[in-house]
Amino acid sequence: IFANERIEKGETLCKVPWQVMLKSDNPNEDGQLCCGTGRAVAREMRKAEDSEYAPYVTYLNAQSEGQLPSAWSKKGKALLQEIIGGTPLAPVLPPIEPTERVDTDWYTRCSGDPSNKLATKAALLVAQRSDDGLMIPAYDFYNHRNGMWLNIQTETVQGTHHIIKAARIIE
C-alpha cells in the first residue's frame, strides 16, 4: 500500500473485523510464532478455496517459500551466520535466532512435523506476518518497517477489531 497524499499521525489506515482474522484456538496465546495460529493457518491453507477465509488463504498460499532465513538451505544459513557473526542463538548483529526460528519455535516448542511442508510454511508465515499471533488480512500490505522509522501502530480490541494507524506523518 502506498500513500498518494499526506497521512497524518494517528490517522486510521485500516480497521479489520475480528471475524476475518486467522487466530489460535487458544485466546491466551500470543507472540511472534503462536503454535495455535500456525496450526489454524495450515488448516485453512489446506482447505484453500473451501476455507471461509478463502481470499486471504489464496494470498497466503501464493507467497513464495524461503522468505525467512529459517527456511533457507544449510549453506544459505551458514553464509548468513558468517555475515552476521556470533552463533545462531547469540548473533553479533540482530535479529536473534535468524536461522533457527522454525527449529526452536515450530518443531521444538510447537511439536511441528518437519515432514509437513504446508504446516512449516504456515508457521513461517505467522512468524513473519502476524501481529501478536493474529493473521490479519491487509496488515502485511502496510510497510510497518520494523526499524528506525515505525510507520504504523496497531491496536487490537479482543473479539471486536484490529486497527492500523499511522505512527507518524507519512508524506
mmCIF file of C-alpha atoms in Angstrom:
data_model
loop_
_atom_site.group_PDB
_atom_site.id
_atom_site.type_symbol
_atom_site.label_atom_id
_atom_site.label_comp_id
_atom_site.label_asym_id
_atom_site.label_seq_id
_atom_site.Cartn_x
_atom_site.Cartn_y
_atom_site.Cartn_z
ATOM 1 C CA ILE A 1 0.000 0.000 0.000
ATOM 2 C CA PHE A 2 1.390 3.384 -0.968
ATOM 3 C CA ALA A 3 0.371 6.831 0.216
ATOM 4 C CA ASN A 4 -0.691 9.145 -2.604
ATOM 5 C CA GLU A 5 -1.393 12.045 -0.259
ATOM 6 C CA ARG A 6 -0.233 13.159 3.175
ATOM 7 C CA ILE A 7 -1.370 10.919 6.027
ATOM 8 C CA GLU A 8 -1.477 12.494 9.470
ATOM 9 C CA LYS A 9 -0.046 10.828 12.568
ATOM 10 C CA GLY A 10 -2.788 8.831 14.305
ATOM 11 C CA GLU A 11 -4.972 8.592 11.201
ATOM 12 C CA THR A 12 -6.751 5.252 10.875
ATOM 13 C CA LEU A 13 -5.491 3.397 7.826
ATOM 14 C CA CYS A 14 -7.481 0.191 8.206
ATOM 15 C CA LYS A 15 -9.955 -1.387 10.614
ATOM 16 C CA VAL A 16 -10.250 -5.167 10.288
ATOM 17 C CA PRO A 17 -13.190 -7.003 11.916
ATOM 18 C CA TRP A 18 -12.314 -9.785 14.381
ATOM 19 C CA GLN A 19 -14.201 -12.485 12.452
ATOM 20 C CA VAL A 20 -11.988 -12.212 9.354
ATOM 21 C CA MET A 21 -8.691 -12.706 11.233
ATOM 22 C CA LEU A 22 -6.977 -16.083 11.445
ATOM 23 C CA LYS A 23 -6.002 -16.817 15.035
ATOM 24 C CA SER A 24 -5.170 -19.523 17.515
ATOM 25 C CA ASP A 25 -7.955 -21.541 19.076
ATOM 26 C CA ASN A 26 -6.241 -20.622 22.369
ATOM 27 C CA PRO A 27 -7.192 -16.975 23.111
ATOM 28 C CA ASN A 28 -4.395 -16.662 25.704
ATOM 29 C CA GLU A 29 -1.626 -17.409 23.216
ATOM 30 C CA ASP A 30 0.368 -14.523 21.786
ATOM 31 C CA GLY A 31 3.819 -13.800 20.433
ATOM 32 C CA GLN A 32 5.593 -13.843 17.119
ATOM 33 C CA LEU A 33 5.032 -17.530 16.359
ATOM 34 C CA CYS A 34 1.922 -18.831 18.112
ATOM 35 C CA CYS A 35 1.607 -22.600 17.798
ATOM 36 C CA GLY A 36 -2.190 -22.481 17.562
ATOM 37 C CA THR A 37 -2.136 -19.756 14.936
ATOM 38 C CA GLY A 38 0.363 -21.763 12.883
ATOM 39 C CA ARG A 39 -1.941 -24.782 13.050
ATOM 40 C CA ALA A 40 -5.032 -22.678 12.196
ATOM 41 C CA VAL A 41 -3.289 -21.115 9.185
ATOM 42 C CA ALA A 42 -2.117 -24.542 7.971
ATOM 43 C CA ARG A 43 -5.653 -25.938 8.373
ATOM 44 C CA GLU A 44 -7.142 -23.095 6.330
ATOM 45 C CA MET A 45 -4.375 -23.232 3.700
ATOM 46 C CA ARG A 46 -5.192 -26.940 3.205
ATOM 47 C CA LYS A 47 -8.863 -26.027 2.653
ATOM 48 C CA ALA A 48 -7.799 -23.418 0.060
ATOM 49 C CA GLU A 49 -10.909 -22.219 -1.837
ATOM 50 C CA ASP A 50 -13.166 -24.116 0.597
ATOM 51 C CA SER A 51 -11.901 -22.034 3.524
ATOM 52 C CA GLU A 52 -14.164 -19.340 4.957
ATOM 53 C CA TYR A 53 -11.022 -17.180 4.680
ATOM 54 C CA ALA A 54 -10.519 -18.148 1.017
ATOM 55 C CA PRO A 55 -9.350 -14.783 -0.410
ATOM 56 C CA TYR A 56 -6.757 -14.336 2.339
ATOM 57 C CA VAL A 57 -5.738 -18.005 2.286
ATOM 58 C CA THR A 58 -5.269 -17.826 -1.503
ATOM 59 C CA TYR A 59 -2.917 -14.894 -0.928
ATOM 60 C CA LEU A 60 -1.017 -16.832 1.777
ATOM 61 C CA ASN A 61 -0.765 -19.967 -0.361
ATOM 62 C CA ALA A 62 0.708 -17.855 -3.183
ATOM 63 C CA GLN A 63 3.540 -16.493 -1.025
ATOM 64 C CA SER A 64 6.918 -17.830 -2.011
ATOM 65 C CA GLU A 65 8.775 -20.059 0.392
ATOM 66 C CA GLY A 66 12.127 -19.214 1.878
ATOM 67 C CA GLN A 67 11.366 -15.614 2.814
ATOM 68 C CA LEU A 68 12.771 -16.129 6.312
ATOM 69 C CA PRO A 69 16.307 -17.445 6.860
ATOM 70 C CA SER A 70 14.857 -20.337 8.911
ATOM 71 C CA ALA A 71 13.628 -21.846 5.645
ATOM 72 C CA TRP A 72 16.937 -21.472 3.812
ATOM 73 C CA SER A 73 19.300 -24.283 2.886
ATOM 74 C CA LYS A 74 22.104 -25.258 5.281
ATOM 75 C CA LYS A 75 24.583 -23.442 3.046
ATOM 76 C CA GLY A 76 22.405 -20.318 2.994
ATOM 77 C CA LYS A 77 22.076 -20.360 6.780
ATOM 78 C CA ALA A 78 25.827 -20.828 7.183
ATOM 79 C CA LEU A 79 26.541 -17.894 4.882
ATOM 80 C CA LEU A 80 24.166 -15.629 6.800
ATOM 81 C CA GLN A 81 25.729 -16.713 10.084
ATOM 82 C CA GLU A 82 29.177 -15.909 8.710
ATOM 83 C CA ILE A 83 27.962 -12.446 7.697
ATOM 84 C CA ILE A 84 26.256 -11.547 10.989
ATOM 85 C CA GLY A 85 28.823 -13.244 13.237
ATOM 86 C CA GLY A 86 28.405 -14.972 16.581
ATOM 87 C CA THR A 87 26.214 -18.045 16.895
ATOM 88 C CA PRO A 88 22.621 -18.702 15.818
ATOM 89 C CA LEU A 89 21.368 -18.098 19.364
ATOM 90 C CA ALA A 90 23.723 -15.168 20.005
ATOM 91 C CA PRO A 91 24.460 -13.321 16.756
ATOM 92 C CA VAL A 92 26.606 -10.196 16.704
ATOM 93 C CA LEU A 93 24.004 -8.412 14.551
ATOM 94 C CA PRO A 94 20.215 -8.672 15.091
ATOM 95 C CA PRO A 95 17.877 -10.475 14.889
ATOM 96 C CA ILE A 96 18.233 -13.209 17.486
ATOM 97 C CA GLU A 97 17.853 -16.730 16.071
ATOM 98 C CA PRO A 98 17.636 -15.597 12.439
ATOM 99 C CA THR A 99 18.154 -19.111 11.114
ATOM 100 C CA GLU A 100 16.669 -21.154 13.945
ATOM 101 C CA ARG A 101 13.059 -19.921 14.315
ATOM 102 C CA VAL A 102 11.449 -22.891 12.582
ATOM 103 C CA ASP A 103 13.568 -25.368 14.562
ATOM 104 C CA THR A 104 13.332 -23.772 18.018
ATOM 105 C CA ASP A 105 9.779 -22.462 17.791
ATOM 106 C CA TRP A 106 7.819 -24.628 15.356
ATOM 107 C CA TYR A 107 9.471 -28.062 15.501
ATOM 108 C CA THR A 108 10.515 -27.999 19.170
ATOM 109 C CA ARG A 109 8.180 -25.725 21.142
ATOM 110 C CA CYS A 110 5.097 -26.340 18.971
ATOM 111 C CA SER A 111 5.881 -30.005 18.139
ATOM 112 C CA GLY A 112 5.518 -29.289 14.426
ATOM 113 C CA ASP A 113 6.170 -32.104 11.981
ATOM 114 C CA PRO A 114 9.237 -31.410 9.774
ATOM 115 C CA SER A 115 7.751 -33.581 7.017
ATOM 116 C CA ASN A 116 4.607 -31.421 6.847
ATOM 117 C CA LYS A 117 5.807 -28.727 4.429
ATOM 118 C CA LEU A 118 2.479 -26.862 4.353
ATOM 119 C CA ALA A 119 2.380 -26.537 8.152
ATOM 120 C CA THR A 120 6.003 -25.368 8.190
ATOM 121 C CA LYS A 121 5.193 -22.737 5.548
ATOM 122 C CA ALA A 122 2.163 -21.658 7.602
ATOM 123 C CA ALA A 123 4.275 -21.341 10.755
ATOM 124 C CA LEU A 124 6.863 -19.230 8.951
ATOM 125 C CA LEU A 125 4.102 -17.022 7.529
ATOM 126 C CA VAL A 126 2.815 -16.498 11.074
ATOM 127 C CA ALA A 127 6.334 -15.625 12.254
ATOM 128 C CA GLN A 128 6.817 -13.034 9.534
ATOM 129 C CA ARG A 129 3.313 -11.634 9.020
ATOM 130 C CA SER A 130 1.318 -11.840 12.244
ATOM 131 C CA ASP A 131 0.696 -9.128 14.798
ATOM 132 C CA ASP A 132 0.877 -10.753 18.242
ATOM 133 C CA GLY A 133 -0.307 -14.084 16.866
ATOM 134 C CA LEU A 134 -3.125 -12.676 14.735
ATOM 135 C CA MET A 135 -3.065 -13.137 10.970
ATOM 136 C CA ILE A 136 -4.809 -10.023 9.734
ATOM 137 C CA PRO A 137 -5.843 -9.575 6.104
ATOM 138 C CA ALA A 138 -4.305 -6.348 4.734
ATOM 139 C CA TYR A 139 -1.939 -5.873 7.712
ATOM 140 C CA ASP A 140 1.137 -7.069 5.871
ATOM 141 C CA PHE A 141 0.342 -4.817 2.890
ATOM 142 C CA TYR A 142 1.448 -1.873 5.021
ATOM 143 C CA ASN A 143 5.155 -1.120 5.240
ATOM 144 C CA HIS A 144 5.392 -1.072 9.008
ATOM 145 C CA ARG A 145 9.184 -1.083 8.775
ATOM 146 C CA ASN A 146 10.463 -2.825 11.882
ATOM 147 C CA GLY A 147 13.398 -0.499 12.065
ATOM 148 C CA MET A 148 14.244 3.088 12.759
ATOM 149 C CA TRP A 149 11.046 4.621 11.331
ATOM 150 C CA LEU A 150 7.894 2.940 12.514
ATOM 151 C CA ASN A 151 5.175 3.811 10.012
ATOM 152 C CA ILE A 152 2.224 2.161 11.737
ATOM 153 C CA GLN A 153 0.933 1.328 15.168
ATOM 154 C CA THR A 154 -1.727 -1.249 15.852
ATOM 155 C CA GLU A 155 -4.485 -1.620 18.371
ATOM 156 C CA THR A 156 -6.395 -4.833 18.922
ATOM 157 C CA VAL A 157 -9.705 -4.950 20.728
ATOM 158 C CA GLN A 158 -10.134 -8.644 21.570
ATOM 159 C CA GLY A 159 -13.253 -10.046 19.926
ATOM 160 C CA THR A 160 -14.011 -6.819 18.043
ATOM 161 C CA HIS A 161 -11.376 -5.494 15.624
ATOM 162 C CA HIS A 162 -7.778 -4.657 14.785
ATOM 163 C CA ILE A 163 -6.933 -1.069 13.838
ATOM 164 C CA ILE A 164 -3.879 0.077 11.906
ATOM 165 C CA LYS A 165 -2.966 3.750 12.394
ATOM 166 C CA ALA A 166 -0.203 5.956 11.077
ATOM 167 C CA ALA A 167 2.539 6.194 13.720
ATOM 168 C CA ARG A 168 3.976 9.330 12.135
ATOM 169 C CA ILE A 169 3.210 11.761 9.349
ATOM 170 C CA ILE A 170 3.614 9.900 6.068
ATOM 171 C CA GLU A 171 4.144 12.094 3.005
#
